[in-house]
mmCIF file with all atom_site columns, C-alpha atoms in Angstrom:
data_model
loop_
_atom_site.group_PDB
_atom_site.id
_atom_site.type_symbol
_atom_site.label_atom_id
_atom_site.label_alt_id
_atom_site.label_comp_id
_atom_site.label_asym_id
_atom_site.label_entity_id
_atom_site.label_seq_id
_atom_site.pdbx_PDB_ins_code
_atom_site.Cartn_x
_atom_site.Cartn_y
_atom_site.Cartn_z
_atom_site.occupancy
_atom_site.B_iso_or_equiv
_atom_site.pdbx_formal_charge
_atom_site.auth_seq_id
_atom_site.auth_comp_id
_atom_site.auth_asym_id
_atom_site.auth_atom_id
_atom_site.pdbx_PDB_model_num
ATOM 1   C CA . MET Y 1 1   ? 0.119   -0.265 0.170   1.00 49.00 ? 6   MET Y CA 1
ATOM 2   C CA . ARG Y 1 2   ? 1.009   4.123  -1.132  1.00 47.00 ? 7   ARG Y CA 1
ATOM 3   C CA . ARG Y 1 3   ? 1.914   5.684  2.106   1.00 48.00 ? 8   ARG Y CA 1
ATOM 4   C CA . LEU Y 1 4   ? 0.487   9.271  2.657   1.00 53.00 ? 9   LEU Y CA 1
ATOM 5   C CA . LEU Y 1 5   ? 1.232   11.727 5.391   1.00 50.00 ? 10  LEU Y CA 1
ATOM 6   C CA . PHE Y 1 6   ? -0.929  14.770 5.646   1.00 52.00 ? 11  PHE Y CA 1
ATOM 7   C CA . THR Y 1 7   ? -1.202  17.916 7.668   1.00 52.00 ? 12  THR Y CA 1
ATOM 8   C CA . ALA Y 1 8   ? -3.346  15.843 11.238  1.00 44.00 ? 13  ALA Y CA 1
ATOM 9   C CA . ALA Y 1 9   ? -3.396  18.946 13.636  1.00 42.00 ? 14  ALA Y CA 1
ATOM 10  C CA . LEU Y 1 10  ? -6.299  20.216 10.825  1.00 45.00 ? 15  LEU Y CA 1
ATOM 11  C CA . LEU Y 1 11  ? -8.381  17.443 11.906  1.00 45.00 ? 16  LEU Y CA 1
ATOM 12  C CA . GLY Y 1 12  ? -9.652  18.626 15.953  1.00 41.00 ? 17  GLY Y CA 1
ATOM 13  C CA . THR Y 1 13  ? -11.857 20.880 15.294  1.00 36.00 ? 18  THR Y CA 1
ATOM 14  C CA . LEU Y 1 14  ? -12.385 23.834 14.032  1.00 41.00 ? 19  LEU Y CA 1
ATOM 15  C CA . GLY Y 1 15  ? -14.192 26.258 13.893  1.00 38.00 ? 20  GLY Y CA 1
ATOM 16  C CA . PHE Y 1 16  ? -15.551 28.072 10.948  1.00 37.00 ? 21  PHE Y CA 1
ATOM 17  C CA . ALA Y 1 17  ? -14.635 31.922 9.537   1.00 38.00 ? 22  ALA Y CA 1
ATOM 18  C CA . GLY Y 1 18  ? -14.131 33.156 6.137   1.00 42.00 ? 23  GLY Y CA 1
ATOM 19  C CA . THR Y 1 19  ? -15.427 34.195 3.005   1.00 45.00 ? 24  THR Y CA 1
ATOM 20  C CA . ALA Y 1 20  ? -19.314 32.750 1.506   1.00 46.00 ? 25  ALA Y CA 1
ATOM 21  C CA . MET Y 1 21  ? -17.487 32.330 -1.605  1.00 48.00 ? 26  MET Y CA 1
ATOM 22  C CA . GLY Y 1 22  ? -19.454 29.505 -2.985  1.00 51.00 ? 27  GLY Y CA 1
ATOM 23  C CA . GLN Y 1 23  ? -22.278 28.789 -0.247  1.00 58.00 ? 28  GLN Y CA 1
ATOM 24  C CA . SER Y 1 24  ? -25.994 29.805 -0.085  1.00 73.00 ? 29  SER Y CA 1
ATOM 25  C CA . VAL Y 1 25  ? -27.465 32.503 1.644   1.00 82.00 ? 30  VAL Y CA 1
ATOM 26  C CA . ALA Y 1 26  ? -31.299 32.378 2.883   1.00 82.00 ? 31  ALA Y CA 1
ATOM 27  C CA . LEU Y 1 27  ? -33.370 35.607 3.731   1.00 85.00 ? 32  LEU Y CA 1
ATOM 28  C CA . THR Y 1 28  ? -34.885 34.139 6.910   1.00 83.00 ? 33  THR Y CA 1
ATOM 29  C CA . GLY Y 1 29  ? -36.841 37.581 7.699   1.00 85.00 ? 34  GLY Y CA 1
ATOM 30  C CA . VAL Y 1 30  ? -37.479 40.909 7.360   1.00 86.00 ? 35  VAL Y CA 1
ATOM 31  C CA . MET Y 1 31  ? -37.108 43.057 10.809  1.00 85.00 ? 36  MET Y CA 1
ATOM 32  C CA . GLY Y 1 32  ? -38.086 46.909 9.582   1.00 85.00 ? 37  GLY Y CA 1
ATOM 33  C CA . GLU Y 1 33  ? -34.950 47.325 8.370   1.00 88.00 ? 38  GLU Y CA 1
ATOM 34  C CA . ARG Y 1 34  ? -33.031 45.357 9.253   1.00 90.00 ? 39  ARG Y CA 1
ATOM 35  C CA . ALA Y 1 35  ? -33.195 41.780 7.801   1.00 90.00 ? 40  ALA Y CA 1
ATOM 36  C CA . LEU Y 1 36  ? -32.452 38.237 8.677   1.00 87.00 ? 41  LEU Y CA 1
ATOM 37  C CA . LEU Y 1 37  ? -29.734 36.018 6.973   1.00 86.00 ? 42  LEU Y CA 1
ATOM 38  C CA . VAL Y 1 38  ? -28.572 32.817 6.803   1.00 83.00 ? 43  VAL Y CA 1
ATOM 39  C CA . ILE Y 1 39  ? -24.986 31.543 5.025   1.00 80.00 ? 44  ILE Y CA 1
ATOM 40  C CA . GLY Y 1 40  ? -24.125 28.092 4.232   1.00 71.00 ? 45  GLY Y CA 1
ATOM 41  C CA . ASP Y 1 41  ? -24.736 26.165 7.679   1.00 65.00 ? 46  ASP Y CA 1
ATOM 42  C CA . ALA Y 1 42  ? -23.752 28.537 9.892   1.00 71.00 ? 47  ALA Y CA 1
ATOM 43  C CA . ALA Y 1 43  ? -26.675 30.146 12.170  1.00 74.00 ? 48  ALA Y CA 1
ATOM 44  C CA . PRO Y 1 44  ? -28.895 32.733 11.349  1.00 79.00 ? 49  PRO Y CA 1
ATOM 45  C CA . GLU Y 1 45  ? -27.845 36.296 11.580  1.00 84.00 ? 50  GLU Y CA 1
ATOM 46  C CA . VAL Y 1 46  ? -28.696 40.165 11.187  1.00 90.00 ? 51  VAL Y CA 1
ATOM 47  C CA . PHE Y 1 47  ? -28.449 41.986 8.594   1.00 92.00 ? 52  PHE Y CA 1
ATOM 48  C CA . ALA Y 1 48  ? -28.333 46.219 8.245   1.00 92.00 ? 53  ALA Y CA 1
ATOM 49  C CA . PRO Y 1 49  ? -27.747 47.828 5.249   1.00 93.00 ? 54  PRO Y CA 1
ATOM 50  C CA . GLY Y 1 50  ? -24.143 48.359 4.500   1.00 91.00 ? 55  GLY Y CA 1
ATOM 51  C CA . GLN Y 1 51  ? -23.452 45.827 7.348   1.00 91.00 ? 56  GLN Y CA 1
ATOM 52  C CA . THR Y 1 52  ? -21.317 42.691 6.117   1.00 86.00 ? 57  THR Y CA 1
ATOM 53  C CA . HIS Y 1 53  ? -20.526 39.597 7.527   1.00 82.00 ? 58  HIS Y CA 1
ATOM 54  C CA . GLN Y 1 54  ? -17.794 36.267 5.745   1.00 76.00 ? 59  GLN Y CA 1
ATOM 55  C CA . GLY Y 1 55  ? -18.323 37.980 2.623   1.00 77.00 ? 60  GLY Y CA 1
ATOM 56  C CA . VAL Y 1 56  ? -21.772 39.420 2.371   1.00 83.00 ? 61  VAL Y CA 1
ATOM 57  C CA . THR Y 1 57  ? -22.978 42.789 2.683   1.00 87.00 ? 62  THR Y CA 1
ATOM 58  C CA . LEU Y 1 58  ? -26.064 43.479 2.758   1.00 90.00 ? 63  LEU Y CA 1
ATOM 59  C CA . VAL Y 1 59  ? -27.283 46.272 0.163   1.00 91.00 ? 64  VAL Y CA 1
ATOM 60  C CA . SER Y 1 60  ? -31.188 46.919 0.752   1.00 91.00 ? 65  SER Y CA 1
ATOM 61  C CA . VAL Y 1 61  ? -34.168 44.995 2.696   1.00 91.00 ? 66  VAL Y CA 1
ATOM 62  C CA . SER Y 1 62  ? -37.784 45.520 2.288   1.00 88.00 ? 67  SER Y CA 1
ATOM 63  C CA . GLU Y 1 63  ? -40.902 44.073 3.139   1.00 82.00 ? 68  GLU Y CA 1
ATOM 64  C CA . GLN Y 1 64  ? -40.684 40.942 1.750   1.00 83.00 ? 69  GLN Y CA 1
ATOM 65  C CA . SER Y 1 65  ? -37.103 41.312 -0.228  1.00 87.00 ? 70  SER Y CA 1
ATOM 66  C CA . ALA Y 1 66  ? -34.044 41.510 0.657   1.00 89.00 ? 71  ALA Y CA 1
ATOM 67  C CA . VAL Y 1 67  ? -30.506 42.841 -1.855  1.00 88.00 ? 72  VAL Y CA 1
ATOM 68  C CA . ILE Y 1 68  ? -27.120 41.100 -1.503  1.00 87.00 ? 73  ILE Y CA 1
ATOM 69  C CA . GLU Y 1 69  ? -23.961 41.781 -2.538  1.00 81.00 ? 74  GLU Y CA 1
ATOM 70  C CA . ILE Y 1 70  ? -20.771 39.707 -2.752  1.00 73.00 ? 75  ILE Y CA 1
ATOM 71  C CA . LEU Y 1 71  ? -17.858 39.435 -5.354  1.00 64.00 ? 76  LEU Y CA 1
ATOM 72  C CA . GLY Y 1 72  ? -19.527 42.368 -7.297  1.00 62.00 ? 77  GLY Y CA 1
ATOM 73  C CA . GLN Y 1 73  ? -22.530 40.524 -7.569  1.00 70.00 ? 78  GLN Y CA 1
ATOM 74  C CA . ARG Y 1 74  ? -26.077 41.407 -6.470  1.00 75.00 ? 79  ARG Y CA 1
ATOM 75  C CA . GLN Y 1 75  ? -28.430 38.823 -6.270  1.00 78.00 ? 80  GLN Y CA 1
ATOM 76  C CA . THR Y 1 76  ? -32.561 39.391 -4.470  1.00 82.00 ? 81  THR Y CA 1
ATOM 77  C CA . LEU Y 1 77  ? -33.318 37.827 -1.642  1.00 84.00 ? 82  LEU Y CA 1
ATOM 78  C CA . ARG Y 1 78  ? -37.093 36.519 -0.935  1.00 84.00 ? 83  ARG Y CA 1
ATOM 79  C CA . VAL Y 1 79  ? -38.344 35.391 2.455   1.00 82.00 ? 84  VAL Y CA 1
ATOM 80  C CA . GLY Y 1 80  ? -39.037 31.511 2.471   1.00 69.00 ? 85  GLY Y CA 1
ATOM 81  C CA . GLU Y 1 81  ? -37.808 31.204 -1.109  1.00 70.00 ? 86  GLU Y CA 1
ATOM 82  C CA . ARG Y 1 82  ? -35.009 28.763 -1.720  1.00 59.00 ? 87  ARG Y CA 1
ATOM 83  C CA . PRO Y 1 83  ? -31.270 29.930 -0.686  1.00 63.00 ? 88  PRO Y CA 1
ATOM 84  C CA . VAL Y 1 84  ? -29.716 31.415 -3.656  1.00 61.00 ? 89  VAL Y CA 1
ATOM 85  C CA . SER Y 1 85  ? -25.779 30.257 -4.596  1.00 57.00 ? 90  SER Y CA 1
ATOM 86  C CA . VAL Y 1 86  ? -23.290 33.676 -4.153  1.00 53.00 ? 91  VAL Y CA 1
ATOM 87  C CA . GLY Y 1 87  ? -19.990 32.987 -6.102  1.00 48.00 ? 92  GLY Y CA 1
ATOM 88  C CA . ALA Y 1 88  ? -21.422 31.034 -8.678  1.00 46.00 ? 93  ALA Y CA 1
ATOM 89  C CA . LYS Y 1 89  ? -22.689 32.137 -12.155 1.00 43.00 ? 94  LYS Y CA 1
ATOM 90  C CA . GLY Y 1 90  ? -25.320 29.142 -13.292 1.00 44.00 ? 95  GLY Y CA 1
ATOM 91  C CA . PRO Y 1 91  ? -24.311 26.090 -14.724 1.00 46.00 ? 96  PRO Y CA 1
ATOM 92  C CA . SER Y 1 92  ? -20.646 25.799 -16.026 1.00 47.00 ? 97  SER Y CA 1
ATOM 93  C CA . ALA Y 1 93  ? -17.626 27.251 -14.267 1.00 53.00 ? 98  ALA Y CA 1
ATOM 94  C CA . SER Y 1 94  ? -15.732 29.119 -16.487 1.00 62.00 ? 99  SER Y CA 1
ATOM 95  C CA . GLY Y 1 95  ? -14.006 31.424 -14.378 1.00 75.00 ? 100 GLY Y CA 1
ATOM 96  C CA . SER Y 1 96  ? -10.443 31.310 -13.525 1.00 84.00 ? 101 SER Y CA 1
ATOM 97  C CA . ARG Y 1 97  ? -9.246  33.382 -10.230 1.00 86.00 ? 102 ARG Y CA 1
ATOM 98  C CA . LEU Y 1 98  ? -10.014 32.262 -6.670  1.00 87.00 ? 103 LEU Y CA 1
ATOM 99  C CA . VAL Y 1 99  ? -9.780  34.559 -3.565  1.00 86.00 ? 104 VAL Y CA 1
ATOM 100 C CA . LEU Y 1 100 ? -10.665 33.349 0.115   1.00 86.00 ? 105 LEU Y CA 1
ATOM 101 C CA . SER Y 1 101 ? -10.356 35.395 2.865   1.00 84.00 ? 106 SER Y CA 1
ATOM 102 C CA . ALA Y 1 102 ? -8.862  34.544 6.004   1.00 85.00 ? 107 ALA Y CA 1
ATOM 103 C CA . GLY Y 1 103 ? -10.872 33.431 9.406   1.00 81.00 ? 108 GLY Y CA 1
ATOM 104 C CA . THR Y 1 104 ? -9.661  34.857 12.608  1.00 79.00 ? 109 THR Y CA 1
ATOM 105 C CA . SER Y 1 105 ? -7.733  31.842 13.054  1.00 82.00 ? 110 SER Y CA 1
ATOM 106 C CA . GLY Y 1 106 ? -5.644  33.045 9.631   1.00 86.00 ? 111 GLY Y CA 1
ATOM 107 C CA . HIS Y 1 107 ? -7.186  29.462 8.100   1.00 89.00 ? 112 HIS Y CA 1
ATOM 108 C CA . PHE Y 1 108 ? -8.939  29.800 4.858   1.00 90.00 ? 113 PHE Y CA 1
ATOM 109 C CA . TYR Y 1 109 ? -12.067 28.809 5.117   1.00 88.00 ? 114 TYR Y CA 1
ATOM 110 C CA . GLY Y 1 110 ? -14.181 28.032 2.142   1.00 87.00 ? 115 GLY Y CA 1
ATOM 111 C CA . THR Y 1 111 ? -17.554 25.873 0.522   1.00 85.00 ? 116 THR Y CA 1
ATOM 112 C CA . ALA Y 1 112 ? -16.917 24.016 -2.308  1.00 88.00 ? 117 ALA Y CA 1
ATOM 113 C CA . GLN Y 1 113 ? -18.781 22.244 -4.858  1.00 88.00 ? 118 GLN Y CA 1
ATOM 114 C CA . ILE Y 1 114 ? -17.564 18.070 -5.085  1.00 92.00 ? 119 ILE Y CA 1
ATOM 115 C CA . ASN Y 1 115 ? -18.609 15.509 -7.234  1.00 89.00 ? 120 ASN Y CA 1
ATOM 116 C CA . GLY Y 1 116 ? -21.640 18.177 -7.333  1.00 84.00 ? 121 GLY Y CA 1
ATOM 117 C CA . VAL Y 1 117 ? -22.656 18.352 -3.563  1.00 86.00 ? 122 VAL Y CA 1
ATOM 118 C CA . SER Y 1 118 ? -21.878 20.805 -1.066  1.00 85.00 ? 123 SER Y CA 1
ATOM 119 C CA . ALA Y 1 119 ? -18.650 20.951 1.273   1.00 88.00 ? 124 ALA Y CA 1
ATOM 120 C CA . ARG Y 1 120 ? -16.884 23.628 3.814   1.00 89.00 ? 125 ARG Y CA 1
ATOM 121 C CA . PHE Y 1 121 ? -13.717 23.609 3.516   1.00 93.00 ? 126 PHE Y CA 1
ATOM 122 C CA . VAL Y 1 122 ? -10.381 24.881 4.658   1.00 93.00 ? 127 VAL Y CA 1
ATOM 123 C CA . VAL Y 1 123 ? -7.215  25.334 2.492   1.00 94.00 ? 128 VAL Y CA 1
ATOM 124 C CA . ASP Y 1 124 ? -3.845  22.600 4.033   1.00 94.00 ? 129 ASP Y CA 1
ATOM 125 C CA . THR Y 1 125 ? -0.821  22.959 1.780   1.00 92.00 ? 130 THR Y CA 1
ATOM 126 C CA . GLY Y 1 126 ? 0.419   20.050 3.803   1.00 91.00 ? 131 GLY Y CA 1
ATOM 127 C CA . ALA Y 1 127 ? -1.734  17.747 2.209   1.00 91.00 ? 132 ALA Y CA 1
ATOM 128 C CA . SER Y 1 128 ? -0.681  15.853 -0.738  1.00 92.00 ? 133 SER Y CA 1
ATOM 129 C CA . ASN Y 1 129 ? -4.924  15.310 -2.071  1.00 94.00 ? 134 ASN Y CA 1
ATOM 130 C CA . VAL Y 1 130 ? -7.441  16.464 -0.544  1.00 97.00 ? 135 VAL Y CA 1
ATOM 131 C CA . VAL Y 1 131 ? -9.247  14.834 2.324   1.00 95.00 ? 136 VAL Y CA 1
ATOM 132 C CA . MET Y 1 132 ? -11.835 14.315 4.421   1.00 95.00 ? 137 MET Y CA 1
ATOM 133 C CA . GLY Y 1 133 ? -14.027 11.506 6.190   1.00 94.00 ? 138 GLY Y CA 1
ATOM 134 C CA . ALA Y 1 134 ? -15.492 8.636  5.447   1.00 94.00 ? 139 ALA Y CA 1
ATOM 135 C CA . ALA Y 1 135 ? -18.889 10.287 5.893   1.00 92.00 ? 140 ALA Y CA 1
ATOM 136 C CA . GLN Y 1 136 ? -18.521 12.594 3.968   1.00 93.00 ? 141 GLN Y CA 1
ATOM 137 C CA . ALA Y 1 137 ? -17.696 10.624 1.445   1.00 94.00 ? 142 ALA Y CA 1
ATOM 138 C CA . GLU Y 1 138 ? -20.965 8.482  1.696   1.00 92.00 ? 143 GLU Y CA 1
ATOM 139 C CA . ARG Y 1 139 ? -23.224 11.589 1.580   1.00 89.00 ? 144 ARG Y CA 1
ATOM 140 C CA . MET Y 1 140 ? -20.750 12.568 -2.121  1.00 89.00 ? 145 MET Y CA 1
ATOM 141 C CA . GLY Y 1 141 ? -22.277 9.393  -3.651  1.00 90.00 ? 146 GLY Y CA 1
ATOM 142 C CA . ILE Y 1 142 ? -18.250 8.264  -3.464  1.00 93.00 ? 147 ILE Y CA 1
ATOM 143 C CA . ASN Y 1 143 ? -17.747 4.096  -3.263  1.00 92.00 ? 148 ASN Y CA 1
ATOM 144 C CA . TYR Y 1 144 ? -14.566 5.101  -1.942  1.00 94.00 ? 149 TYR Y CA 1
ATOM 145 C CA . ARG Y 1 145 ? -13.661 1.450  -0.465  1.00 93.00 ? 150 ARG Y CA 1
ATOM 146 C CA . ALA Y 1 146 ? -13.448 0.815  -4.507  1.00 93.00 ? 151 ALA Y CA 1
ATOM 147 C CA . GLY Y 1 147 ? -10.604 2.806  -4.443  1.00 94.00 ? 152 GLY Y CA 1
ATOM 148 C CA . GLN Y 1 148 ? -6.871  1.874  -4.230  1.00 94.00 ? 153 GLN Y CA 1
ATOM 149 C CA . PRO Y 1 149 ? -5.729  1.377  -0.038  1.00 94.00 ? 154 PRO Y CA 1
ATOM 150 C CA . LEU Y 1 150 ? -2.942  3.730  1.378   1.00 91.00 ? 155 LEU Y CA 1
ATOM 151 C CA . SER Y 1 151 ? -1.973  3.925  4.256   1.00 88.00 ? 156 SER Y CA 1
ATOM 152 C CA . VAL Y 1 152 ? -2.129  7.453  6.303   1.00 82.00 ? 157 VAL Y CA 1
ATOM 153 C CA . VAL Y 1 153 ? -1.728  9.112  9.209   1.00 76.00 ? 158 VAL Y CA 1
ATOM 154 C CA . THR Y 1 154 ? -4.119  10.979 11.378  1.00 70.00 ? 159 THR Y CA 1
ATOM 155 C CA . ALA Y 1 155 ? -3.562  12.355 15.109  1.00 67.00 ? 160 ALA Y CA 1
ATOM 156 C CA . ASN Y 1 156 ? -4.819  9.296  15.996  1.00 72.00 ? 161 ASN Y CA 1
ATOM 157 C CA . GLY Y 1 157 ? -1.835  6.823  14.683  1.00 76.00 ? 162 GLY Y CA 1
ATOM 158 C CA . PRO Y 1 158 ? -2.055  5.270  11.528  1.00 84.00 ? 163 PRO Y CA 1
ATOM 159 C CA . THR Y 1 159 ? -5.332  3.795  9.614   1.00 84.00 ? 164 THR Y CA 1
ATOM 160 C CA . VAL Y 1 160 ? -5.656  2.863  6.378   1.00 89.00 ? 165 VAL Y CA 1
ATOM 161 C CA . GLY Y 1 161 ? -7.579  5.386  3.761   1.00 93.00 ? 166 GLY Y CA 1
ATOM 162 C CA . TYR Y 1 162 ? -8.471  4.507  0.308   1.00 96.00 ? 167 TYR Y CA 1
ATOM 163 C CA . LEU Y 1 163 ? -7.428  7.008  -3.209  1.00 96.00 ? 168 LEU Y CA 1
ATOM 164 C CA . VAL Y 1 164 ? -9.915  8.308  -5.300  1.00 96.00 ? 169 VAL Y CA 1
ATOM 165 C CA . ALA Y 1 165 ? -10.906 10.385 -7.776  1.00 95.00 ? 170 ALA Y CA 1
ATOM 166 C CA . LEU Y 1 166 ? -12.801 12.881 -7.835  1.00 95.00 ? 171 LEU Y CA 1
ATOM 167 C CA . ASP Y 1 167 ? -15.468 13.976 -10.292 1.00 92.00 ? 172 ASP Y CA 1
ATOM 168 C CA . SER Y 1 168 ? -14.423 17.762 -10.039 1.00 92.00 ? 173 SER Y CA 1
ATOM 169 C CA . VAL Y 1 169 ? -14.055 20.454 -7.086  1.00 93.00 ? 174 VAL Y CA 1
ATOM 170 C CA . ARG Y 1 170 ? -15.936 23.599 -8.432  1.00 90.00 ? 175 ARG Y CA 1
ATOM 171 C CA . ILE Y 1 171 ? -15.644 26.397 -5.674  1.00 88.00 ? 176 ILE Y CA 1
ATOM 172 C CA . GLY Y 1 172 ? -17.713 29.545 -7.084  1.00 82.00 ? 177 GLY Y CA 1
ATOM 173 C CA . ASP Y 1 173 ? -16.798 30.406 -10.957 1.00 81.00 ? 178 ASP Y CA 1
ATOM 174 C CA . VAL Y 1 174 ? -13.839 27.922 -11.170 1.00 88.00 ? 179 VAL Y CA 1
ATOM 175 C CA . GLU Y 1 175 ? -13.938 23.919 -11.355 1.00 90.00 ? 180 GLU Y CA 1
ATOM 176 C CA . VAL Y 1 176 ? -11.389 21.160 -11.637 1.00 92.00 ? 181 VAL Y CA 1
ATOM 177 C CA . PHE Y 1 177 ? -11.542 17.925 -12.933 1.00 93.00 ? 182 PHE Y CA 1
ATOM 178 C CA . HIS Y 1 178 ? -10.350 14.248 -11.300 1.00 94.00 ? 183 HIS Y CA 1
ATOM 179 C CA . VAL Y 1 179 ? -9.070  15.498 -8.629  1.00 96.00 ? 184 VAL Y CA 1
ATOM 180 C CA . ASP Y 1 180 ? -7.510  12.985 -6.628  1.00 96.00 ? 185 ASP Y CA 1
ATOM 181 C CA . ALA Y 1 181 ? -8.921  12.963 -2.985  1.00 97.00 ? 186 ALA Y CA 1
ATOM 182 C CA . THR Y 1 182 ? -7.875  10.432 0.452   1.00 96.00 ? 187 THR Y CA 1
ATOM 183 C CA . VAL Y 1 183 ? -10.528 9.205  2.443   1.00 96.00 ? 188 VAL Y CA 1
ATOM 184 C CA . VAL Y 1 184 ? -10.377 8.476  5.422   1.00 93.00 ? 189 VAL Y CA 1
ATOM 185 C CA . PRO Y 1 185 ? -12.212 6.466  8.684   1.00 89.00 ? 190 PRO Y CA 1
ATOM 186 C CA . ALA Y 1 186 ? -11.413 9.630  11.160  1.00 82.00 ? 191 ALA Y CA 1
ATOM 187 C CA . ALA Y 1 187 ? -14.761 12.258 11.313  1.00 82.00 ? 192 ALA Y CA 1
ATOM 188 C CA . ILE Y 1 188 ? -12.596 15.326 9.949   1.00 86.00 ? 193 ILE Y CA 1
ATOM 189 C CA . PRO Y 1 189 ? -15.548 18.032 11.098  1.00 87.00 ? 194 PRO Y CA 1
ATOM 190 C CA . VAL Y 1 190 ? -14.354 19.852 7.153   1.00 92.00 ? 195 VAL Y CA 1
ATOM 191 C CA . VAL Y 1 191 ? -12.400 19.190 3.665   1.00 95.00 ? 196 VAL Y CA 1
ATOM 192 C CA . LEU Y 1 192 ? -8.964  19.628 3.445   1.00 95.00 ? 197 LEU Y CA 1
ATOM 193 C CA . LEU Y 1 193 ? -8.798  21.208 0.041   1.00 96.00 ? 198 LEU Y CA 1
ATOM 194 C CA . GLY Y 1 194 ? -4.332  20.133 -0.533  1.00 95.00 ? 199 GLY Y CA 1
ATOM 195 C CA . ASN Y 1 195 ? -2.480  20.226 -3.271  1.00 95.00 ? 200 ASN Y CA 1
ATOM 196 C CA . SER Y 1 196 ? -4.301  17.810 -5.613  1.00 96.00 ? 201 SER Y CA 1
ATOM 197 C CA . PHE Y 1 197 ? -6.597  20.795 -5.677  1.00 97.00 ? 202 PHE Y CA 1
ATOM 198 C CA . LEU Y 1 198 ? -3.752  23.888 -5.250  1.00 96.00 ? 203 LEU Y CA 1
ATOM 199 C CA . GLY Y 1 199 ? -1.635  22.212 -7.445  1.00 95.00 ? 204 GLY Y CA 1
ATOM 200 C CA . ARG Y 1 200 ? -3.719  23.255 -10.970 1.00 94.00 ? 205 ARG Y CA 1
ATOM 201 C CA . PHE Y 1 201 ? -2.931  27.357 -9.406  1.00 94.00 ? 206 PHE Y CA 1
ATOM 202 C CA . GLN Y 1 202 ? -0.894  29.965 -9.031  1.00 93.00 ? 207 GLN Y CA 1
ATOM 203 C CA . MET Y 1 203 ? -1.175  31.021 -5.230  1.00 92.00 ? 208 MET Y CA 1
ATOM 204 C CA . LYS Y 1 204 ? -0.688  34.423 -3.378  1.00 91.00 ? 209 LYS Y CA 1
ATOM 205 C CA . GLN Y 1 205 ? -1.032  35.010 -0.160  1.00 88.00 ? 210 GLN Y CA 1
ATOM 206 C CA . GLU Y 1 206 ? -2.081  39.071 0.325   1.00 81.00 ? 211 GLU Y CA 1
ATOM 207 C CA . ASN Y 1 207 ? -2.447  39.635 3.347   1.00 80.00 ? 212 ASN Y CA 1
ATOM 208 C CA . ASP Y 1 208 ? -5.266  38.128 4.774   1.00 84.00 ? 213 ASP Y CA 1
ATOM 209 C CA . LEU Y 1 209 ? -6.437  37.720 1.118   1.00 87.00 ? 214 LEU Y CA 1
ATOM 210 C CA . LEU Y 1 210 ? -5.424  34.022 -0.780  1.00 89.00 ? 215 LEU Y CA 1
ATOM 211 C CA . VAL Y 1 211 ? -5.568  34.258 -4.015  1.00 89.00 ? 216 VAL Y CA 1
ATOM 212 C CA . LEU Y 1 212 ? -5.695  31.495 -6.914  1.00 91.00 ? 217 LEU Y CA 1
ATOM 213 C CA . GLU Y 1 213 ? -4.548  32.237 -10.641 1.00 91.00 ? 218 GLU Y CA 1
ATOM 214 C CA . LYS Y 1 214 ? -5.611  28.776 -12.776 1.00 89.00 ? 219 LYS Y CA 1
ATOM 215 C CA . ARG Y 1 215 ? -3.153  26.946 -14.593 1.00 83.00 ? 220 ARG Y CA 1
ATOM 216 C CA . PHE Y 1 216 ? -4.759  24.376 -16.269 1.00 70.00 ? 221 PHE Y CA 1
#
């Protein structure tokens, strides 16, 4: 079996903060000039016009709707409707540049569509591949046990993982295909976005921003 090392320190409990690129935003209520928004899987937040949180800015509020903006894109939300996807441009993904914001911990978080299923991620340059737990893989419909067994080292010591190929990983309007991933039995609270994805990009950090320019 192949032996793979990845950053074990990130396999503990992680707090989520950072960009809302590529995840959903829903309007759950309007309170006068304020809006109650749900970003991704986070708890509802009360926004006032002009306020920004996790990369989402509330532009305006009306009786049953609100206008938000992210990365220069505006979306109209209506109370009770399905969440809208922000940072994406329709069914196709033709973008080549990603900008991720650092959370309070200094890590870069976001939401990706992996094989079409939404998943939270953290950038991990110490991981050879994209790394996820078995429960996450099952939620994405990945038959990981049919993958190549390999030895991995986690915070709890060595164990057996499985090497698989993801059909696609999409963040916002940037999508890459045929990305190697390692599925481990550990309960990982977030997907580790490793070098099998990051290697497709030129990376540059500018203060609390991580800029990725697609190479191929």
